[in-house]
Short mmCIF file of C-alpha atoms in Angstrom, two decimals:
data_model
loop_
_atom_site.label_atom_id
_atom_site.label_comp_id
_atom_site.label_asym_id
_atom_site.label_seq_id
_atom_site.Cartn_x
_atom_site.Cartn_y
_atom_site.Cartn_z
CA UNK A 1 33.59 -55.83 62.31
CA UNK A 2 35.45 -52.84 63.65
CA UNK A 3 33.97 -49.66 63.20
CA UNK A 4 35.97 -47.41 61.03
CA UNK A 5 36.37 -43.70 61.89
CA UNK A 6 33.78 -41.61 60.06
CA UNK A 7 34.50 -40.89 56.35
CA UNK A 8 35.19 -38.61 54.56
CA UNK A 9 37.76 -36.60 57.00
CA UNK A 10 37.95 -32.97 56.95
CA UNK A 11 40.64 -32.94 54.36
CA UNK A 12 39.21 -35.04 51.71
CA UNK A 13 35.96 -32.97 52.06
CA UNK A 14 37.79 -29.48 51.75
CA UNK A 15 39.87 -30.96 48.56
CA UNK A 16 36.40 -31.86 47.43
CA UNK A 17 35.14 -28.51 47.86
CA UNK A 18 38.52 -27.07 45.93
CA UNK A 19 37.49 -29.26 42.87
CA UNK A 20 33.71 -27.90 43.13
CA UNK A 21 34.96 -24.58 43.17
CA UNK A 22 36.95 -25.40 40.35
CA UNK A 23 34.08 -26.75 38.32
CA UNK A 24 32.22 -23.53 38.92
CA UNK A 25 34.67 -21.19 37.54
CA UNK A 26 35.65 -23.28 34.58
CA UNK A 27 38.72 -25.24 35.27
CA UNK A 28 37.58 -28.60 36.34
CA UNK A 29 35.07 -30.13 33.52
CA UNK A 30 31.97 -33.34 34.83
CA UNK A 31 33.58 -35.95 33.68
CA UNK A 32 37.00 -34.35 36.33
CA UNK A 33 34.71 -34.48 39.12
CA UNK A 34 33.67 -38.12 38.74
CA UNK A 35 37.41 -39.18 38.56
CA UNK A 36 37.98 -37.47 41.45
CA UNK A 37 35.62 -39.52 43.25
CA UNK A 38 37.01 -42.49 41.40
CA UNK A 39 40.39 -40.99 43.29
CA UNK A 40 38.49 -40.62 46.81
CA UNK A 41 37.17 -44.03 47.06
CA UNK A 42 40.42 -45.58 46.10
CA UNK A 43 42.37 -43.21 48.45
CA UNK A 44 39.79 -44.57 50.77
CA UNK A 45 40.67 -48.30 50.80
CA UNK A 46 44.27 -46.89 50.94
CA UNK A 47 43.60 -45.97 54.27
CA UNK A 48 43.91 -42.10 52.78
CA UNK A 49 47.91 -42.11 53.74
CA UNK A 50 51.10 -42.29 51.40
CA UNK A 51 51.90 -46.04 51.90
CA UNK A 52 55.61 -47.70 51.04
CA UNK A 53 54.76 -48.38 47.22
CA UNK A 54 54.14 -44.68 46.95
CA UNK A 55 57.26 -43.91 48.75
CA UNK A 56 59.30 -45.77 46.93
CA UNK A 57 57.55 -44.86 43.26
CA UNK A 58 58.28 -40.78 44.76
CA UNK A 59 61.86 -42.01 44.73
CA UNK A 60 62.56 -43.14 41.57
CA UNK A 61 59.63 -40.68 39.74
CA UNK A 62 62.25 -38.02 41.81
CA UNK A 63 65.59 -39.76 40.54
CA UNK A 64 63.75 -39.87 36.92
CA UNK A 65 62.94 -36.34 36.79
CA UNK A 66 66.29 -35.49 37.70
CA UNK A 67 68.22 -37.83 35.37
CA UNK A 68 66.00 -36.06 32.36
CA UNK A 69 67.34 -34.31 29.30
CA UNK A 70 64.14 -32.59 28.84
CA UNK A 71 61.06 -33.09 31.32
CA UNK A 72 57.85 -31.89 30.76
CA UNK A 73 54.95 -31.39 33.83
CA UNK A 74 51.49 -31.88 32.39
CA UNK A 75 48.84 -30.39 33.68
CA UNK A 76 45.41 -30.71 33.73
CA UNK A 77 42.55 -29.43 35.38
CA UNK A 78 42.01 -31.52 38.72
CA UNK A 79 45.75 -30.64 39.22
CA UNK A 80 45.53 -27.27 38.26
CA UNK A 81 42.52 -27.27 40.81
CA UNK A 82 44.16 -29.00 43.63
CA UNK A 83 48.21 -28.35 43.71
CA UNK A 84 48.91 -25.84 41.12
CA UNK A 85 52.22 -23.96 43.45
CA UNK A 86 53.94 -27.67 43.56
CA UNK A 87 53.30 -28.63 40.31
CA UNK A 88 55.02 -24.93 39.17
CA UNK A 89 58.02 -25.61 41.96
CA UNK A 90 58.59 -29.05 40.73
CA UNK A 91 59.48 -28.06 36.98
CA UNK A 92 61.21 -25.34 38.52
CA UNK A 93 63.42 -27.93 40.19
CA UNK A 94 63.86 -30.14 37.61
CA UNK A 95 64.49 -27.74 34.81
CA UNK A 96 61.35 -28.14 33.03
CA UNK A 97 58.39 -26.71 32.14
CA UNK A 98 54.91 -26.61 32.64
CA UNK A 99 52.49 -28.01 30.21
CA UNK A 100 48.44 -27.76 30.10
CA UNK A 101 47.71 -30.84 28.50
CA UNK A 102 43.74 -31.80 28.59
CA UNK A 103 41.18 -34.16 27.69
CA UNK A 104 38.70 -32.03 27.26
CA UNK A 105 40.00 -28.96 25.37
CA UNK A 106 37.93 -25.81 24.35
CA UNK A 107 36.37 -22.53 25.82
CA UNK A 108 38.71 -20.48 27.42
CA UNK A 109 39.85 -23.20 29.63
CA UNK A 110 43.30 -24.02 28.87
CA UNK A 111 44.10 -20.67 29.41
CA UNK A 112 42.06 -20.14 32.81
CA UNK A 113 44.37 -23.01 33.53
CA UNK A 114 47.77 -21.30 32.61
CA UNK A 115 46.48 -18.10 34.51
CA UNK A 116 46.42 -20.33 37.79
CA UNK A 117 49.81 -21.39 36.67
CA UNK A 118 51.06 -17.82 36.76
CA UNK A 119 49.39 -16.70 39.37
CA UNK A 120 51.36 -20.07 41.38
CA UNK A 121 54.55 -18.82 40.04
CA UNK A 122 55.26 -19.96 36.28
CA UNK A 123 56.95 -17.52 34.44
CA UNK A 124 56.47 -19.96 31.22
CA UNK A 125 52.93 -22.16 30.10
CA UNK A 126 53.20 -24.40 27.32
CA UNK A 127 50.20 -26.13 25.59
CA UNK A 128 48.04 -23.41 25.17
CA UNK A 129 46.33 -22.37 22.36
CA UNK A 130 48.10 -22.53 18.88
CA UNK A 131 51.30 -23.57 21.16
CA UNK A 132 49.55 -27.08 20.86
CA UNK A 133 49.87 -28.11 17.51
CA UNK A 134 51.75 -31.24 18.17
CA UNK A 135 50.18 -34.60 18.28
CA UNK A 136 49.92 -37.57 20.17
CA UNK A 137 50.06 -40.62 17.17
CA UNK A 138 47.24 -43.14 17.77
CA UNK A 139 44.71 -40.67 19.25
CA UNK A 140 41.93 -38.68 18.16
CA UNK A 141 41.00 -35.15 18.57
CA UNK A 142 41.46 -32.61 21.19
CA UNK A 143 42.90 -35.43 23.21
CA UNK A 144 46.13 -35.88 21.07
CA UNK A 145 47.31 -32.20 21.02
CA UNK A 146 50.80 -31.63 22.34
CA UNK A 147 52.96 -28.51 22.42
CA UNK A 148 55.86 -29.84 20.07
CA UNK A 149 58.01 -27.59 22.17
CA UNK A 150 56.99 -29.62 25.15
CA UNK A 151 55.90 -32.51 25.84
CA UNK A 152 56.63 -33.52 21.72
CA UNK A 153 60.03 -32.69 22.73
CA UNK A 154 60.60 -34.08 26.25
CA UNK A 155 61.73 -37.63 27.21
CA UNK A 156 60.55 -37.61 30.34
CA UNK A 157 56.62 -36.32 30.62
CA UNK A 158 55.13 -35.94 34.59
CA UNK A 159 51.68 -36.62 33.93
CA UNK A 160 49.64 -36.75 37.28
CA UNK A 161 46.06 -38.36 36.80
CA UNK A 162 46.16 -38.86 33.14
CA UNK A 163 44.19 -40.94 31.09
CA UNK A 164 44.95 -44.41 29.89
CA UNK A 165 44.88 -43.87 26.44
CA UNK A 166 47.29 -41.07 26.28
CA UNK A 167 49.64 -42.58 28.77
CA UNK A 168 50.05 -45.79 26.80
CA UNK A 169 50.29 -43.13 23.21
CA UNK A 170 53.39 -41.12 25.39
CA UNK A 171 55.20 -44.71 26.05
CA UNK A 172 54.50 -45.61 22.37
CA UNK A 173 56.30 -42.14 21.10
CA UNK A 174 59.30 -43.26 23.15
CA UNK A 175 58.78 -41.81 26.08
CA UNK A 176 59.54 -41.86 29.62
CA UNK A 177 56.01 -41.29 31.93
CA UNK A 178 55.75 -41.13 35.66
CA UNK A 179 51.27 -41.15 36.49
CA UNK A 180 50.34 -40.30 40.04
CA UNK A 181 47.01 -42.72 39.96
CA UNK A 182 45.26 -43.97 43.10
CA UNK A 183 44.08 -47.19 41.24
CA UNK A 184 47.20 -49.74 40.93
CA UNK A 185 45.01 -51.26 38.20
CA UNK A 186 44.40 -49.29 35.77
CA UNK A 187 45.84 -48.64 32.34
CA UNK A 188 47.29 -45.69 33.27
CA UNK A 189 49.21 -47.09 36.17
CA UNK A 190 50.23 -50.18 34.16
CA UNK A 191 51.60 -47.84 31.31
CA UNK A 192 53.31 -45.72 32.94
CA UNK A 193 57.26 -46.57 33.38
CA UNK A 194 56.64 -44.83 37.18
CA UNK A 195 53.59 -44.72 38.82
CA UNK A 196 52.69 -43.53 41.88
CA UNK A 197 49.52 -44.83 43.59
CA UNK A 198 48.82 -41.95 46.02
CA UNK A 199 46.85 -38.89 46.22
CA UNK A 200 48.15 -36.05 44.56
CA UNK A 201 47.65 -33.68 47.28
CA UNK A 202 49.75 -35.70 49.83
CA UNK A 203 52.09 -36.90 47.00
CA UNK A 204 53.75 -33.60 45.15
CA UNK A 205 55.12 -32.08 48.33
CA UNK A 206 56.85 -35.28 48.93
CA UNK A 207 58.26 -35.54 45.38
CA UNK A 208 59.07 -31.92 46.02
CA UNK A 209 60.73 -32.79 48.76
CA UNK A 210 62.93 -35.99 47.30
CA UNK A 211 63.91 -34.04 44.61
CA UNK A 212 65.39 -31.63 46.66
CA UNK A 213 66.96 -34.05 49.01
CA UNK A 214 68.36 -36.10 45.90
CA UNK A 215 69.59 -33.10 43.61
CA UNK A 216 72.71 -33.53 45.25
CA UNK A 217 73.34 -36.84 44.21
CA UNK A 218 75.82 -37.78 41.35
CA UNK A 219 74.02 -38.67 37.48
CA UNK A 220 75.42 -42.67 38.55
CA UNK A 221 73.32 -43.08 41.46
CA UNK A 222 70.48 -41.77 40.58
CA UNK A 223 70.32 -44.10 37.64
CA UNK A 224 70.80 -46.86 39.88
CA UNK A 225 67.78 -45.79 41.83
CA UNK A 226 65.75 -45.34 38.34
CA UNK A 227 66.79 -49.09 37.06
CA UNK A 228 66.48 -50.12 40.33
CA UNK A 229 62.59 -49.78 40.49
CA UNK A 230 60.46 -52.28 39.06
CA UNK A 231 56.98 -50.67 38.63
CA UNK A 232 55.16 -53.56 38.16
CA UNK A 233 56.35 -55.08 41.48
CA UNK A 234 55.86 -52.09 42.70
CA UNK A 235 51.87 -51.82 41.82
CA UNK A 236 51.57 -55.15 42.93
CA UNK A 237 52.62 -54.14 46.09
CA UNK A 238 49.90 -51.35 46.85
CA UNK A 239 47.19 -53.84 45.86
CA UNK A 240 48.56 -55.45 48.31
CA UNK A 241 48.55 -52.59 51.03
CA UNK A 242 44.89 -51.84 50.13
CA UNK A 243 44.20 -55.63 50.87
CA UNK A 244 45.68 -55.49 53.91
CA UNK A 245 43.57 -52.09 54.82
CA UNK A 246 40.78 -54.24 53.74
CA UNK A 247 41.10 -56.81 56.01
CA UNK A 248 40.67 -54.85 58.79
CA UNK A 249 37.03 -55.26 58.31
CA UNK A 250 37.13 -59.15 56.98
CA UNK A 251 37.57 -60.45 60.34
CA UNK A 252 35.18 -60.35 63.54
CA UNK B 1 49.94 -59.75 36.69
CA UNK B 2 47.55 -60.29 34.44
CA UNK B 3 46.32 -57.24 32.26
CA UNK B 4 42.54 -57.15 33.27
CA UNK B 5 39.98 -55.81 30.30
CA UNK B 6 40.41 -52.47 29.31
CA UNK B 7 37.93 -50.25 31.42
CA UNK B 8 36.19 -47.55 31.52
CA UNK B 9 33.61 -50.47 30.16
CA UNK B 10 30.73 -49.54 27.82
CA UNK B 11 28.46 -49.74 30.62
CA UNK B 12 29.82 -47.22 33.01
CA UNK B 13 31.02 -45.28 30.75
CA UNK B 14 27.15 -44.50 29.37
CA UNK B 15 26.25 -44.04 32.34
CA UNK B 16 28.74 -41.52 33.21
CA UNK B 17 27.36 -39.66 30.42
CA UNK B 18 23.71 -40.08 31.84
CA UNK B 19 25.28 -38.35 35.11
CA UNK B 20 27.12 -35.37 33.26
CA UNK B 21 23.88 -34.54 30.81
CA UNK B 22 21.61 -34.81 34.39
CA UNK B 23 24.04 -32.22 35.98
CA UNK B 24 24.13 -29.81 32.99
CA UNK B 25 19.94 -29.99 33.02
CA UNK B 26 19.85 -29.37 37.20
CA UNK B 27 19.74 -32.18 38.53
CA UNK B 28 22.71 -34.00 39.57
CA UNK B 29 25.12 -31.95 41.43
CA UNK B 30 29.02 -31.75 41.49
CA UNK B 31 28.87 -33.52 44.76
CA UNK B 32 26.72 -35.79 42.81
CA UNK B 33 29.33 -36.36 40.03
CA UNK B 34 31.87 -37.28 42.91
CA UNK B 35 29.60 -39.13 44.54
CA UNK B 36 29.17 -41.49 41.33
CA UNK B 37 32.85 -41.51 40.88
CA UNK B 38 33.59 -42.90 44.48
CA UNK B 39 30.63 -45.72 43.20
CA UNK B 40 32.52 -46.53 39.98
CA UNK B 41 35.87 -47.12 41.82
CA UNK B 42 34.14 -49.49 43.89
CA UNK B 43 32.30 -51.27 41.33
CA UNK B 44 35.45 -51.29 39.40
CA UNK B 45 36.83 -53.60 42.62
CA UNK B 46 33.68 -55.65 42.82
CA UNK B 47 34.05 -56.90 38.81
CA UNK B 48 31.18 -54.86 37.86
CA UNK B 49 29.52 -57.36 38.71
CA UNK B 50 26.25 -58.12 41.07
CA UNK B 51 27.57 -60.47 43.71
CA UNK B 52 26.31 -63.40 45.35
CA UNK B 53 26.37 -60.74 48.61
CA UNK B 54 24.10 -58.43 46.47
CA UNK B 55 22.27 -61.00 45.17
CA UNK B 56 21.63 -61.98 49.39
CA UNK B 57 20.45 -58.21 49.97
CA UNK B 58 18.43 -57.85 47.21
CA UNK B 59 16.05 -60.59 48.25
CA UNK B 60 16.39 -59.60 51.91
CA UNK B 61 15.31 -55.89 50.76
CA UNK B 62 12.25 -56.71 48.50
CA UNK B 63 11.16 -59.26 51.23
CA UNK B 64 11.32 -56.12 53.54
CA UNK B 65 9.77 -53.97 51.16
CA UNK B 66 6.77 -56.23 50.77
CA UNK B 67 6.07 -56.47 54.86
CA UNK B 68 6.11 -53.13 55.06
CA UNK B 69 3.27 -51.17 56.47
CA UNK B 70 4.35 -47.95 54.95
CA UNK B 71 7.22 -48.14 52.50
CA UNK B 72 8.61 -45.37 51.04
CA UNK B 73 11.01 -45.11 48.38
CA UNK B 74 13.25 -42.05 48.61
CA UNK B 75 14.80 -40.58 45.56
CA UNK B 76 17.90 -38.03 45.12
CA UNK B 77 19.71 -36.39 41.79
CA UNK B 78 21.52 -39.55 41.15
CA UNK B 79 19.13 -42.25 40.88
CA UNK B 80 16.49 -40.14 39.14
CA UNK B 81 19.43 -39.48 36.55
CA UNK B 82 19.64 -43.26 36.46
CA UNK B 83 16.66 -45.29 37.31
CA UNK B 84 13.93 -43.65 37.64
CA UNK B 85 11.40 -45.72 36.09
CA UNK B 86 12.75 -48.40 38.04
CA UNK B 87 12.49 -46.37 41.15
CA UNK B 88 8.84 -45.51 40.40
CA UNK B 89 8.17 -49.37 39.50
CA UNK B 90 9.46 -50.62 42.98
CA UNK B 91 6.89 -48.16 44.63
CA UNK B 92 3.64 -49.22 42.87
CA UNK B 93 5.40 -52.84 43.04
CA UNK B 94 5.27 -52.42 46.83
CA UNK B 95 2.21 -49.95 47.48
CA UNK B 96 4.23 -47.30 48.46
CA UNK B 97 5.69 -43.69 47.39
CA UNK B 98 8.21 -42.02 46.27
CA UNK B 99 9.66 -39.16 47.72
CA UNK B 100 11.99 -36.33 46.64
CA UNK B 101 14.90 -36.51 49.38
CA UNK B 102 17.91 -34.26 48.53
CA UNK B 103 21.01 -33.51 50.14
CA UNK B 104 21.38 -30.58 48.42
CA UNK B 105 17.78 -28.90 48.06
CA UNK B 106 17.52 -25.38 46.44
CA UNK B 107 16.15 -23.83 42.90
CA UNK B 108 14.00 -26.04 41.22
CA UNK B 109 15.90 -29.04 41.57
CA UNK B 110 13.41 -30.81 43.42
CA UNK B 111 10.80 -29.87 40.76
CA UNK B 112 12.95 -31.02 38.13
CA UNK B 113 12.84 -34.40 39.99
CA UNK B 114 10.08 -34.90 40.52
CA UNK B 115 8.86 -33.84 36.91
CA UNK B 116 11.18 -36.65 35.70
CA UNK B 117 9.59 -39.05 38.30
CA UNK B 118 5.98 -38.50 36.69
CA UNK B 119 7.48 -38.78 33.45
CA UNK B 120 8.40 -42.20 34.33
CA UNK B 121 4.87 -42.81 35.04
CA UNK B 122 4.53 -41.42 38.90
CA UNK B 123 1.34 -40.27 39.30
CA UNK B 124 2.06 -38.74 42.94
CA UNK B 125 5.64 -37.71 43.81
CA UNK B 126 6.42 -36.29 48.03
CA UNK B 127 8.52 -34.56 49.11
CA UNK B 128 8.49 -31.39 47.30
CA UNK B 129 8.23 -27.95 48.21
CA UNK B 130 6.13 -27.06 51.35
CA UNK B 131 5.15 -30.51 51.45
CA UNK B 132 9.31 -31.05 52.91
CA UNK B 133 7.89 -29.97 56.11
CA UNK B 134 9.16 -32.57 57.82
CA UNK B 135 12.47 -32.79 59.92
CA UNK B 136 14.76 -35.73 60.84
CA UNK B 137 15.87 -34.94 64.20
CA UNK B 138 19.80 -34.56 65.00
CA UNK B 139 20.52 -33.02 61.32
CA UNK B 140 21.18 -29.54 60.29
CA UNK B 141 19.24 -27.56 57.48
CA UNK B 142 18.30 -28.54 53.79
CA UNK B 143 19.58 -32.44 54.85
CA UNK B 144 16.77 -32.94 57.61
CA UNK B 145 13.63 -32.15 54.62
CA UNK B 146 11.10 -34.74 55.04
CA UNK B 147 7.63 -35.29 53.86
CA UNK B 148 5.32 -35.82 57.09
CA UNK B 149 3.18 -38.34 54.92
CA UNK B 150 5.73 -39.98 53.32
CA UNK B 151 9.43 -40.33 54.97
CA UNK B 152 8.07 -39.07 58.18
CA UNK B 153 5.18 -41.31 58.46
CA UNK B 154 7.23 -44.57 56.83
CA UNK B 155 7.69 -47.84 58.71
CA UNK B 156 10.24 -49.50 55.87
CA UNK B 157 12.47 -46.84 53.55
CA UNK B 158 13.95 -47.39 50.93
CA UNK B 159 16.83 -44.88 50.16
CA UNK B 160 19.30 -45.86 47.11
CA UNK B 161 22.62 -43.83 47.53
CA UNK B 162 22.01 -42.02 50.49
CA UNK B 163 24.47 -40.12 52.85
CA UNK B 164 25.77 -41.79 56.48
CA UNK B 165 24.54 -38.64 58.31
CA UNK B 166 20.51 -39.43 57.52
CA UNK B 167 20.83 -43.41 57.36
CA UNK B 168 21.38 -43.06 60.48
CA UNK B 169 19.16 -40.78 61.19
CA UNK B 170 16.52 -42.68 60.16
CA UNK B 171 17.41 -45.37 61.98
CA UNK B 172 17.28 -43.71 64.87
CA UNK B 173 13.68 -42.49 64.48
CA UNK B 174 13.07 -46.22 64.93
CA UNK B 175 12.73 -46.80 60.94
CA UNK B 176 14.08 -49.65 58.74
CA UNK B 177 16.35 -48.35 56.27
CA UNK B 178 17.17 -50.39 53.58
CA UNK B 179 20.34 -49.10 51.43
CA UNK B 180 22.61 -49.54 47.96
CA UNK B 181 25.60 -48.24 48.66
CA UNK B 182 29.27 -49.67 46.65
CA UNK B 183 31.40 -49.36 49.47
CA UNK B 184 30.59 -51.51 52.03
CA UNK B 185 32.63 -50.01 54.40
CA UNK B 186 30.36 -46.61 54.45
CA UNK B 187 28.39 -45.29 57.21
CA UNK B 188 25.18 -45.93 55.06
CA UNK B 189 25.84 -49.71 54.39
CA UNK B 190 26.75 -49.97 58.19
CA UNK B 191 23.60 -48.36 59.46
CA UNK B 192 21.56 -49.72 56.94
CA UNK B 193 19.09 -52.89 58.19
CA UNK B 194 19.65 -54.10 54.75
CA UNK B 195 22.59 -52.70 52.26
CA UNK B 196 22.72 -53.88 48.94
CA UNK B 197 26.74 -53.51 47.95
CA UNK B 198 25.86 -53.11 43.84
CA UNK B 199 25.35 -50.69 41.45
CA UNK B 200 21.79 -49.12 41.08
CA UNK B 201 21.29 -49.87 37.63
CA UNK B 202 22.25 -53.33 37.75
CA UNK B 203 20.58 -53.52 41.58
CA UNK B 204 17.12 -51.87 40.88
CA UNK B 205 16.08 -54.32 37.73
CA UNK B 206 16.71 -57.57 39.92
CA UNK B 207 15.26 -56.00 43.26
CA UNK B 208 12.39 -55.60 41.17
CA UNK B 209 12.29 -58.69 39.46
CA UNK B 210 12.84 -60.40 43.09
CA UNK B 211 9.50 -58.51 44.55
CA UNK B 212 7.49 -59.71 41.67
CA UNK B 213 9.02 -63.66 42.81
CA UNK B 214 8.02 -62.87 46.24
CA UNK B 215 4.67 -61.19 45.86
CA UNK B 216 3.04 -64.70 46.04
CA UNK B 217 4.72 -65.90 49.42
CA UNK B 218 2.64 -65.70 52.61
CA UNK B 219 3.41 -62.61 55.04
CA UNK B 220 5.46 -65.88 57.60
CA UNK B 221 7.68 -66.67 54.82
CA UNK B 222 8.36 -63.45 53.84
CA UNK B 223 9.09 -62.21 57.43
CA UNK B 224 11.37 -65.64 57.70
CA UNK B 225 13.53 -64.19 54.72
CA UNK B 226 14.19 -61.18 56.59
CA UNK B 227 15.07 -62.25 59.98
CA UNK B 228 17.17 -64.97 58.32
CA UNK B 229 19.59 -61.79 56.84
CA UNK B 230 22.23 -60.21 58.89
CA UNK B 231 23.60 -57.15 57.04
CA UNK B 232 26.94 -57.15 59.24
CA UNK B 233 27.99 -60.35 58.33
CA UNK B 234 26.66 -59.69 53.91
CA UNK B 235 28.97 -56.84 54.07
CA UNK B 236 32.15 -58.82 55.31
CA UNK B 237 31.13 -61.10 52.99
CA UNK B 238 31.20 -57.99 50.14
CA UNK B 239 34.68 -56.72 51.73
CA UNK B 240 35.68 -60.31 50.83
CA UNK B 241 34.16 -60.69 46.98
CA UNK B 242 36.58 -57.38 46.52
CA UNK B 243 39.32 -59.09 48.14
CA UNK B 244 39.11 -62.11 45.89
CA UNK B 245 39.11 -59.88 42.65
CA UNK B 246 41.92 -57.87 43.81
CA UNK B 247 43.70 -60.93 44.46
CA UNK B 248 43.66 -61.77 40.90
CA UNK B 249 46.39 -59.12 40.38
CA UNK B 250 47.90 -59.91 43.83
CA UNK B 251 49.86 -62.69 42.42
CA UNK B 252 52.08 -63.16 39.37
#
């Protein structure tokens, strides 16, 4: 058994401290801490580096975003937290908006949530407060409210590390849904017509970055990328990258 | 692919709520909350299940525990959220202690602890206080608190979820550590003597059901148990129960 190098690295443990930070003045809840570790353990057995799947999901989540009539960039508070500037520069690009979408609603925390927003740029915050009075069919409570101006209106929502539930309820209401998950396996990643099994830290500068470099590309071929992804395959495929990380340590 | 069972389970998802009601009354903390979510990824990858690997450890560990001269069974924010009457159990099961041993000492955290330890029918808890006096040499600050008469004076510890830093630590001031740690790929399951790859709450009920099994063998066949366990070669074997549940999905 090969001895790995000693975990966590500095930048796992400094986005760690971001999201304790966060919890402290209101903008991360608990229950976003534990899925964060849920996130650090599987970005662990990733080898904690954007692998091909994710590169190729970055693609076609970039091609989708830029084929869209109207798309929508949720945000909640781990992503708020950790890459709040390249969530506001991506719906920039696009032509979008940004949209605080939670799980856990109430207190002044959507709107400590659209302040970070503002403060990273974004001259417009949907979702907040009376703005969300749309609603998510099939779901109950403070989990199904929408901004009917936002993501109720869009047909393509970005939703980085949503939850299962509500990504399956977006598909259902017809739309289009690209997750950034680090577990291939869960309903979220399953649901989602993109999904991109990386860490959100590493993996919005590089969408930021493929949507720049594919802007310039005519409507036709980027919807030959979109229809050209299989995101099934494509989850199938990082289980299998984490399998091979694994056996690293199955051998002698 | 097959569409594995919806999870968040039942299960872990009360005991998520366990951890987030322990951090709102002091006594997990965020890193705490992360912690646990890094543990639920990997049980997610084990089945939620207790392994035959586990199941290898456990007996290996409460043979250990009951050759012991001085076992000690350490206790942090975590597993006094989750077991502690399990945790106090194993000590009078084995004639030992347990100990308050934080990562993160400070306020009355360790009081809080320890007042949930006697709840759970302690009647003597270490570690708290002045009676930390203790140090484990090599680590920095709060993390090096030991009790002299407990930790410091231990031949056999027993430390549930503990960080790489002090497992090895210990080990190094010539003590057997025996660990339960998800990942097995951690610095604490590979410094460990004995690392039990399972989740406390399903790992403390059996490790104490196994000591009550092996109370009645002689001190020879007790010692034969341990000697007979090698803790590199039960964590490949972990790395490859994940392995074979991920390969579930691997296929079509």
């Amino acid at each position: 058994m090969i001895i790995p190098r000693s975990h966590p690295r500095y930048l796992s443990l400094k986005t760690r401290e971001q999201l304790v930070r966060a919890n402290r003045s209101g903008i991360v809840v608990p229950e976003g801490l534990i899925a964060h570790g849920r996130g650090e353990a599987f970005d662990y057995i990733l080898g904690e580096r954007t692998r091909p799947s994710a590169e190729k999901a970055i693609e076609a989540a970039a091609a989708l975003l830029l084929t869209a009539e109207k798309p929508v960039i949720s945000v909640n508070g781990n992503t708020a937290a950790l890459v709040p500037r390249e969530l506001v520069r991506l719906a920039r690009a696009v032509g979008g908006d940004v949209e605080v979408n939670l799980f856990h609603r109430g207190g002044d925390r959507e709107k400590r949530i659209a302040r970070t927003l503002r403060r990273s740029g974004a001259s417009r915050v949907l979702g907040v407060g009376k703005e969300a009075s749309g609603r998510i069919p099939g779901l109950e409570s403070m989990r199904r409210k929408i901004d009917p101006s936002g993501i109720g209106d869009a047909d393509v929502v970005f939703v980085p590390l949503e939850d299962g539930d509500r990504a399956s309820a977006l598909r259902r209401m017809g739309k289009k849904v690209i997750a950034v998950d680090l577990n291939p396996l869960s309903r979220t990643s399953r649901s989602a017509n993109v999904t991109i099994v990386d860490n959100v830290t590493r993996a919005l500068p590089l969408l930021n970055r493929q949507v720049r470099g594919l802007k310039r590309y005519n409507k036709r071929r980027l919807v030959r990328i979109v229809s050209g992804f299989n995101n099934e395959k494509n989850l199938i495929m990082a289980v299998k990258e984490i399998m091979s990380y694994l056996n690293k340590w199955n051998g002698v």
